[in-house]
PDB file of C-alpha atoms in Angstrom:
ATOM      1  CA  LEU S1000     -88.296  75.932  62.585  1.00 50.00           C
ATOM      2  CA  ILE S1001     -89.386  74.445  65.872  1.00 67.00           C
ATOM      3  CA  ALA S1002     -85.806  73.294  66.405  1.00 77.00           C
ATOM      4  CA  ASP S1003     -84.733  76.968  66.324  1.00 84.00           C
ATOM      5  CA  ARG S1004     -87.179  78.991  68.429  1.00 84.00           C
ATOM      6  CA  ASP S1005     -85.244  82.227  67.863  1.00 89.00           C
ATOM      7  CA  LEU S1006     -85.643  81.926  64.092  1.00 87.00           C
ATOM      8  CA  LEU S1007     -89.309  81.114  64.561  1.00 86.00           C
ATOM      9  CA  MET S1008     -89.804  84.252  66.652  1.00 89.00           C
ATOM     10  CA  VAL S1009     -88.026  86.413  64.045  1.00 91.00           C
ATOM     11  CA  LEU S1010     -90.366  85.087  61.354  1.00 88.00           C
ATOM     12  CA  LEU S1011     -93.429  85.708  63.518  1.00 90.00           C
ATOM     13  CA  HIS S1012     -92.274  89.260  64.248  1.00 93.00           C
ATOM     14  CA  ALA S1013     -91.548  89.882  60.569  1.00 94.00           C
ATOM     15  CA  THR S1014     -95.051  88.763  59.652  1.00 92.00           C
ATOM     16  CA  CYS S1015     -96.503  91.093  62.281  1.00 93.00           C
ATOM     17  CA  ALA S1016     -94.378  93.966  60.939  1.00 96.00           C
ATOM     18  CA  SER S1017     -95.520  93.429  57.352  1.00 96.00           C
ATOM     19  CA  SER S1018     -97.240  96.809  57.233  1.00 96.00           C
ATOM     20  CA  GLU S1019     -93.720  98.084  56.473  1.00 97.00           C
ATOM     21  CA  PRO S1020     -93.299  97.649  52.681  1.00 97.00           C
ATOM     22  CA  ALA S1021     -89.701  96.380  52.783  1.00 97.00           C
ATOM     23  CA  ILE S1022     -90.513  93.793  55.435  1.00 96.00           C
ATOM     24  CA  ARG S1023     -93.698  92.777  53.614  1.00 96.00           C
ATOM     25  CA  GLU S1024     -91.728  92.150  50.416  1.00 97.00           C
ATOM     26  CA  ALA S1025     -89.144  90.072  52.294  1.00 96.00           C
ATOM     27  CA  VAL S1026     -91.859  87.976  53.965  1.00 95.00           C
ATOM     28  CA  ARG S1027     -93.641  87.468  50.635  1.00 97.00           C
ATOM     29  CA  ALA S1028     -90.389  86.381  48.996  1.00 97.00           C
ATOM     30  CA  CYS S1029     -89.722  83.965  51.857  1.00 94.00           C
ATOM     31  CA  TYR S1030     -93.151  82.349  51.499  1.00 95.00           C
ATOM     32  CA  ALA S1031     -92.873  82.203  47.707  1.00 98.00           C
ATOM     33  CA  LYS S1032     -89.545  80.402  47.995  1.00 97.00           C
ATOM     34  CA  GLN S1033     -90.895  77.973  50.590  1.00 95.00           C
ATOM     35  CA  VAL S1034     -94.030  77.170  48.578  1.00 98.00           C
ATOM     36  CA  GLU S1035     -92.083  76.513  45.404  1.00 98.00           C
ATOM     37  CA  TYR S1036     -89.597  74.340  47.290  1.00 98.00           C
ATOM     38  CA  VAL S1037     -92.398  72.263  48.823  1.00 98.00           C
ATOM     39  CA  ARG S1038     -94.120  71.986  45.428  1.00 98.00           C
ATOM     40  CA  ALA S1039     -90.922  70.808  43.700  1.00 98.00           C
ATOM     41  CA  ALA S1040     -89.816  68.472  46.491  1.00 98.00           C
ATOM     42  CA  SER S1041     -93.193  66.851  47.111  1.00 98.00           C
ATOM     43  CA  GLY S1042     -95.232  67.115  43.945  1.00 97.00           C
ATOM     44  CA  ALA S1043     -98.160  68.042  46.209  1.00 98.00           C
ATOM     45  CA  SER S1044    -101.328  69.669  44.912  1.00 98.00           C
ATOM     46  CA  ASP S1045    -102.202  73.267  45.742  1.00 98.00           C
ATOM     47  CA  GLU S1046    -104.682  72.023  48.369  1.00 98.00           C
ATOM     48  CA  GLN S1047    -102.066  69.767  49.984  1.00 99.00           C
ATOM     49  CA  ILE S1048     -99.563  72.620  50.054  1.00 98.00           C
ATOM     50  CA  ARG S1049    -102.166  74.946  51.586  1.00 98.00           C
ATOM     51  CA  ARG S1050    -102.920  72.393  54.323  1.00 98.00           C
ATOM     52  CA  PHE S1051     -99.211  71.803  54.942  1.00 97.00           C
ATOM     53  CA  PHE S1052     -98.599  75.518  55.425  1.00 96.00           C
ATOM     54  CA  GLY S1053    -101.765  75.969  57.460  1.00 97.00           C
ATOM     55  CA  ASP S1054    -100.722  73.223  59.864  1.00 96.00           C
ATOM     56  CA  GLY S1055     -97.197  74.624  59.964  1.00 92.00           C
ATOM     57  CA  LEU S1056     -98.354  78.164  60.721  1.00 93.00           C
ATOM     58  CA  LEU S1057    -100.534  76.895  63.551  1.00 95.00           C
ATOM     59  CA  ALA S1058     -97.583  74.923  64.925  1.00 92.00           C
ATOM     60  CA  ASN S1059     -95.399  78.039  64.743  1.00 90.00           C
ATOM     61  CA  VAL S1060     -97.911  80.107  66.699  1.00 93.00           C
ATOM     62  CA  LEU S1061     -98.339  77.373  69.305  1.00 94.00           C
ATOM     63  CA  VAL S1062     -94.578  77.189  69.799  1.00 91.00           C
ATOM     64  CA  GLY S1063     -94.362  80.986  69.895  1.00 90.00           C
ATOM     65  CA  ILE S1064     -96.874  81.200  72.738  1.00 94.00           C
ATOM     66  CA  ASP S1065     -95.492  78.074  74.457  1.00 94.00           C
ATOM     67  CA  ALA S1066     -98.900  76.404  74.345  1.00 96.00           C
ATOM     68  CA  ALA S1067     -97.353  73.062  75.329  1.00 95.00           C
ATOM     69  CA  ALA S1068     -96.682  74.489  78.792  1.00 97.00           C
ATOM     70  CA  LEU S1069    -100.398  75.084  79.373  1.00 98.00           C
ATOM     71  CA  ASP S1070    -102.921  72.766  80.935  1.00 97.00           C
ATOM     72  CA  ALA S1071    -105.883  74.250  79.108  1.00 98.00           C
ATOM     73  CA  ARG S1072    -108.456  72.541  76.949  1.00 98.00           C
ATOM     74  CA  TRP S1073    -108.073  74.996  74.067  1.00 98.00           C
ATOM     75  CA  ALA S1074    -104.293  74.432  73.997  1.00 98.00           C
ATOM     76  CA  ARG S1075    -104.662  70.645  74.092  1.00 97.00           C
ATOM     77  CA  THR S1076    -107.214  70.852  71.273  1.00 98.00           C
ATOM     78  CA  LEU S1077    -104.890  72.848  69.037  1.00 97.00           C
ATOM     79  CA  LEU S1078    -101.813  70.823  69.936  1.00 96.00           C
ATOM     80  CA  GLY S1079    -103.597  67.601  68.986  1.00 93.00           C
TER      81      GLY S1079
END
């Protein structure tokens, strides 16, 4: 996703717009498909999958707000 910032931003906006039932269902279906793909491709445990997605979601937000362009301690902490 980081390679395609526009797609990343669409997914972030869709998540934010999930109070709309049709969008919520589409976002849920997207996550379900991703989780099952990761499970099948990696054989990871539920905890490993949760961590993978947690790290990925943080990375998506950091890209979305262009945290790498900041010289701030909080941004450096989250960027690693």
